[in-house]
mmCIF file of C-alpha atoms in Angstrom:
data_model
loop_
_atom_site.group_PDB
_atom_site.id
_atom_site.type_symbol
_atom_site.label_atom_id
_atom_site.label_comp_id
_atom_site.label_asym_id
_atom_site.label_seq_id
_atom_site.Cartn_x
_atom_site.Cartn_y
_atom_site.Cartn_z
ATOM 1 C CA UNK A 1198 -81.930 -31.989 124.213
ATOM 2 C CA UNK A 1199 -84.501 -29.609 125.829
ATOM 3 C CA UNK A 1200 -88.125 -29.844 126.431
ATOM 4 C CA UNK A 1201 -90.764 -27.418 127.764
ATOM 5 C CA UNK A 1202 -90.182 -28.594 131.361
ATOM 6 C CA UNK A 1203 -86.610 -27.024 131.080
ATOM 7 C CA UNK A 1204 -88.382 -23.575 130.472
ATOM 8 C CA UNK A 1205 -90.736 -24.234 133.295
ATOM 9 C CA UNK A 1206 -87.760 -25.103 135.674
ATOM 10 C CA UNK A 1207 -85.806 -22.063 134.550
ATOM 11 C CA UNK A 1208 -88.864 -19.750 135.155
ATOM 12 C CA UNK A 1209 -89.334 -21.003 138.684
ATOM 13 C CA UNK A 1210 -85.712 -21.156 139.391
ATOM 14 C CA UNK A 1211 -85.623 -17.274 138.942
ATOM 15 C CA UNK A 1212 -88.614 -16.911 141.228
ATOM 16 C CA UNK A 1213 -87.465 -19.424 143.900
ATOM 17 C CA UNK A 1214 -83.735 -19.311 144.388
ATOM 18 C CA UNK A 1215 -83.712 -22.333 146.694
ATOM 19 C CA UNK A 1216 -85.563 -24.552 144.209
ATOM 20 C CA UNK A 1217 -83.922 -27.947 143.449
ATOM 21 C CA UNK A 1218 -84.035 -27.893 139.652
ATOM 22 C CA UNK A 1219 -83.766 -31.658 139.432
ATOM 23 C CA UNK A 1220 -86.521 -32.250 141.748
ATOM 24 C CA UNK A 1221 -88.771 -29.923 139.959
ATOM 25 C CA UNK A 1222 -87.829 -31.371 136.605
ATOM 26 C CA UNK A 1223 -88.357 -35.080 137.744
ATOM 27 C CA UNK A 1224 -91.717 -34.450 139.324
ATOM 28 C CA UNK A 1225 -93.060 -32.203 136.555
ATOM 29 C CA UNK A 1226 -91.940 -34.788 133.904
ATOM 30 C CA UNK A 1227 -93.641 -37.607 135.803
ATOM 31 C CA UNK A 1228 -96.922 -35.543 135.888
ATOM 32 C CA UNK A 1229 -96.555 -34.776 132.186
ATOM 33 C CA UNK A 1230 -96.053 -38.393 131.409
ATOM 34 C CA UNK A 1231 -98.880 -39.583 133.631
ATOM 35 C CA UNK A 1232 -101.246 -37.125 131.962
ATOM 36 C CA UNK A 1233 -100.129 -38.315 128.444
ATOM 37 C CA UNK A 1234 -100.522 -41.874 129.197
ATOM 38 C CA UNK A 1235 -103.970 -41.243 130.681
ATOM 39 C CA UNK A 1236 -105.198 -39.377 127.707
ATOM 40 C CA UNK A 1237 -103.936 -42.089 125.276
ATOM 41 C CA UNK A 1238 -105.370 -44.893 127.287
ATOM 42 C CA UNK A 1239 -108.728 -43.107 127.380
ATOM 43 C CA UNK A 1240 -108.633 -42.678 123.723
ATOM 44 C CA UNK A 1241 -107.852 -46.242 123.038
ATOM 45 C CA UNK A 1242 -110.628 -47.430 125.282
ATOM 46 C CA UNK A 1243 -113.023 -45.068 123.658
ATOM 47 C CA UNK A 1244 -112.436 -46.922 120.387
ATOM 48 C CA UNK A 1245 -113.882 -50.030 122.155
ATOM 49 C CA UNK A 1246 -116.749 -47.928 123.620
ATOM 50 C CA UNK A 1247 -115.245 -48.175 127.131
ATOM 51 C CA UNK A 1248 -114.485 -45.502 129.643
ATOM 52 C CA UNK A 1249 -111.505 -45.884 131.900
ATOM 53 C CA UNK A 1250 -113.493 -46.572 134.950
ATOM 54 C CA UNK A 1251 -115.251 -49.426 133.154
ATOM 55 C CA UNK A 1252 -112.053 -50.813 131.958
ATOM 56 C CA UNK A 1253 -110.455 -50.600 135.558
ATOM 57 C CA UNK A 1254 -113.408 -52.599 137.070
ATOM 58 C CA UNK A 1255 -113.176 -55.279 134.370
ATOM 59 C CA UNK A 1256 -109.341 -55.236 134.896
ATOM 60 C CA UNK A 1257 -109.810 -55.976 138.828
ATOM 61 C CA UNK A 1258 -112.046 -58.872 137.854
ATOM 62 C CA UNK A 1259 -109.618 -60.216 135.340
ATOM 63 C CA UNK A 1260 -106.510 -59.967 137.459
ATOM 64 C CA UNK A 1261 -108.018 -62.263 140.060
ATOM 65 C CA UNK A 1262 -107.584 -65.256 137.630
ATOM 66 C CA UNK A 1263 -110.141 -67.823 136.576
ATOM 67 C CA UNK A 1264 -113.175 -67.642 137.145
ATOM 68 C CA UNK A 1265 -112.660 -63.809 137.130
ATOM 69 C CA UNK A 1266 -114.897 -63.351 140.031
ATOM 70 C CA UNK A 1267 -114.810 -61.197 143.184
ATOM 71 C CA UNK A 1268 -117.187 -59.812 145.873
ATOM 72 C CA UNK A 1269 -118.182 -56.032 145.462
ATOM 73 C CA UNK A 1270 -116.419 -55.429 148.754
ATOM 74 C CA UNK A 1271 -113.252 -56.862 147.360
ATOM 75 C CA UNK A 1272 -113.523 -54.769 144.128
ATOM 76 C CA UNK A 1273 -114.231 -51.626 146.106
ATOM 77 C CA UNK A 1274 -111.165 -52.010 148.139
ATOM 78 C CA UNK A 1275 -108.991 -52.816 145.132
ATOM 79 C CA UNK A 1276 -110.369 -49.686 143.313
ATOM 80 C CA UNK A 1277 -110.183 -47.509 146.324
ATOM 81 C CA UNK A 1278 -113.875 -46.506 146.397
ATOM 82 C CA UNK A 1279 -116.941 -46.891 148.356
ATOM 83 C CA UNK A 1280 -119.206 -49.902 148.113
ATOM 84 C CA UNK A 1281 -122.111 -47.595 147.127
ATOM 85 C CA UNK A 1282 -120.178 -46.115 144.272
ATOM 86 C CA UNK A 1283 -119.106 -49.567 143.168
ATOM 87 C CA UNK A 1284 -122.790 -50.742 143.017
ATOM 88 C CA UNK A 1285 -123.399 -48.167 140.372
ATOM 89 C CA UNK A 1286 -120.524 -49.278 138.342
ATOM 90 C CA UNK A 1287 -121.666 -52.846 138.580
ATOM 91 C CA UNK A 1288 -125.043 -51.869 137.655
ATOM 92 C CA UNK A 1289 -123.826 -50.283 134.452
ATOM 93 C CA UNK A 1290 -121.517 -53.035 133.521
ATOM 94 C CA UNK A 1291 -124.151 -55.655 134.134
ATOM 95 C CA UNK A 1292 -126.669 -53.785 131.946
ATOM 96 C CA UNK A 1293 -124.043 -53.860 129.061
ATOM 97 C CA UNK A 1294 -123.531 -57.650 129.590
ATOM 98 C CA UNK A 1295 -119.877 -57.242 130.703
ATOM 99 C CA UNK A 1296 -120.443 -58.790 134.219
ATOM 100 C CA UNK A 1297 -122.958 -60.942 135.923
ATOM 101 C CA UNK A 1298 -123.824 -60.915 139.616
ATOM 102 C CA UNK A 1299 -124.901 -63.964 141.528
ATOM 103 C CA UNK A 1300 -125.112 -65.330 145.044
ATOM 104 C CA UNK A 1301 -122.303 -67.576 146.420
ATOM 105 C CA UNK A 1302 -123.420 -71.197 146.537
ATOM 106 C CA UNK A 1303 -121.816 -71.755 149.947
ATOM 107 C CA UNK A 1304 -123.161 -68.354 151.454
ATOM 108 C CA UNK A 1305 -126.311 -66.923 149.770
ATOM 109 C CA UNK A 1306 -125.672 -63.687 151.635
ATOM 110 C CA UNK A 1307 -122.518 -63.211 149.596
ATOM 111 C CA UNK A 1308 -122.841 -61.488 146.182
ATOM 112 C CA UNK A 1309 -120.230 -62.259 143.438
ATOM 113 C CA UNK A 1310 -119.396 -60.263 140.343
ATOM 114 C CA UNK A 1311 -118.249 -62.378 137.593
ATOM 115 C CA UNK A 1312 -116.823 -61.247 134.168
ATOM 116 C CA UNK A 1313 -118.737 -62.580 131.215
ATOM 117 C CA UNK A 1314 -117.235 -63.755 128.022
ATOM 118 C CA UNK A 1315 -118.164 -60.380 126.440
ATOM 119 C CA UNK A 1316 -116.554 -58.591 129.220
ATOM 120 C CA UNK A 1317 -113.424 -60.610 129.025
ATOM 121 C CA UNK A 1318 -113.230 -60.185 125.312
ATOM 122 C CA UNK A 1319 -113.559 -56.354 125.587
ATOM 123 C CA UNK A 1320 -111.081 -56.391 128.369
ATOM 124 C CA UNK A 1321 -108.698 -58.233 126.040
ATOM 125 C CA UNK A 1322 -109.053 -55.729 123.319
ATOM 126 C CA UNK A 1323 -108.622 -52.841 125.779
ATOM 127 C CA UNK A 1324 -105.530 -54.100 127.371
ATOM 128 C CA UNK A 1325 -103.932 -54.809 124.039
ATOM 129 C CA UNK A 1326 -104.499 -51.219 123.080
ATOM 130 C CA UNK A 1327 -103.131 -49.975 126.292
ATOM 131 C CA UNK A 1328 -100.054 -52.145 126.031
ATOM 132 C CA UNK A 1329 -99.441 -50.761 122.539
ATOM 133 C CA UNK A 1330 -99.659 -47.231 123.907
ATOM 134 C CA UNK A 1331 -97.170 -47.929 126.653
ATOM 135 C CA UNK A 1332 -94.815 -49.599 124.240
ATOM 136 C CA UNK A 1333 -95.019 -46.769 121.729
ATOM 137 C CA UNK A 1334 -93.772 -44.411 124.448
ATOM 138 C CA UNK A 1335 -91.071 -46.499 125.966
ATOM 139 C CA UNK A 1336 -89.574 -47.779 122.636
ATOM 140 C CA UNK A 1337 -87.885 -44.409 122.354
ATOM 141 C CA UNK A 1338 -85.422 -45.544 125.020
ATOM 142 C CA UNK A 1339 -82.743 -48.102 124.365
ATOM 143 C CA UNK A 1340 -83.119 -51.360 126.426
ATOM 144 C CA UNK A 1341 -80.487 -50.511 128.936
ATOM 145 C CA UNK A 1342 -81.940 -47.084 129.639
ATOM 146 C CA UNK A 1343 -85.455 -48.789 130.083
ATOM 147 C CA UNK A 1344 -83.903 -51.118 132.740
ATOM 148 C CA UNK A 1345 -82.128 -48.153 134.590
ATOM 149 C CA UNK A 1346 -85.224 -46.019 134.430
ATOM 150 C CA UNK A 1347 -87.383 -48.923 135.793
ATOM 151 C CA UNK A 1348 -84.872 -49.509 138.632
ATOM 152 C CA UNK A 1349 -84.839 -45.775 139.584
ATOM 153 C CA UNK A 1350 -88.690 -45.552 139.581
ATOM 154 C CA UNK A 1351 -88.817 -48.714 141.740
ATOM 155 C CA UNK A 1352 -86.644 -46.997 144.300
ATOM 156 C CA UNK A 1353 -89.076 -44.103 144.467
ATOM 157 C CA UNK A 1354 -92.267 -46.394 144.552
ATOM 158 C CA UNK A 1355 -90.658 -48.351 147.465
ATOM 159 C CA UNK A 1356 -90.560 -45.010 149.398
ATOM 160 C CA UNK A 1357 -94.174 -44.344 148.699
ATOM 161 C CA UNK A 1358 -94.994 -47.807 149.907
ATOM 162 C CA UNK A 1359 -93.442 -47.134 153.307
ATOM 163 C CA UNK A 1360 -95.843 -43.903 153.693
ATOM 164 C CA UNK A 1361 -98.951 -45.705 152.609
#
């Protein structure tokens, strides 16, 4: 079975004699799959009136567990962004009724962002759509191949964790 990446690798192998064809094939295919999943996720979220950045912010609140609350500083770190940029995101999500901000009871200087019922419901619909997109892609592999691919990718991720 061939794909367009094989043609890409053939082209560059002719230009770069020392090119490792396997490395090029693997990295380009990872990039292609990443772009594919991102486009599909964005399309699913658009059906719910959500942009990917909005979903990611709701997702970070949701992953913290009940009561689905975090400080803006915690969210900014989790999302890899500045506090100022996050403030704009929280403002937009609060206007739409997906989060509420309040002061911590024990420390009034501390602000907390909390997922509202509407935000949690929207997150639930969005994550359901995203899971379907991911399952639709991976179902083309038999279970044993899925496990093997997962193991191989884990080994690569472990390498990147050491560099982070």
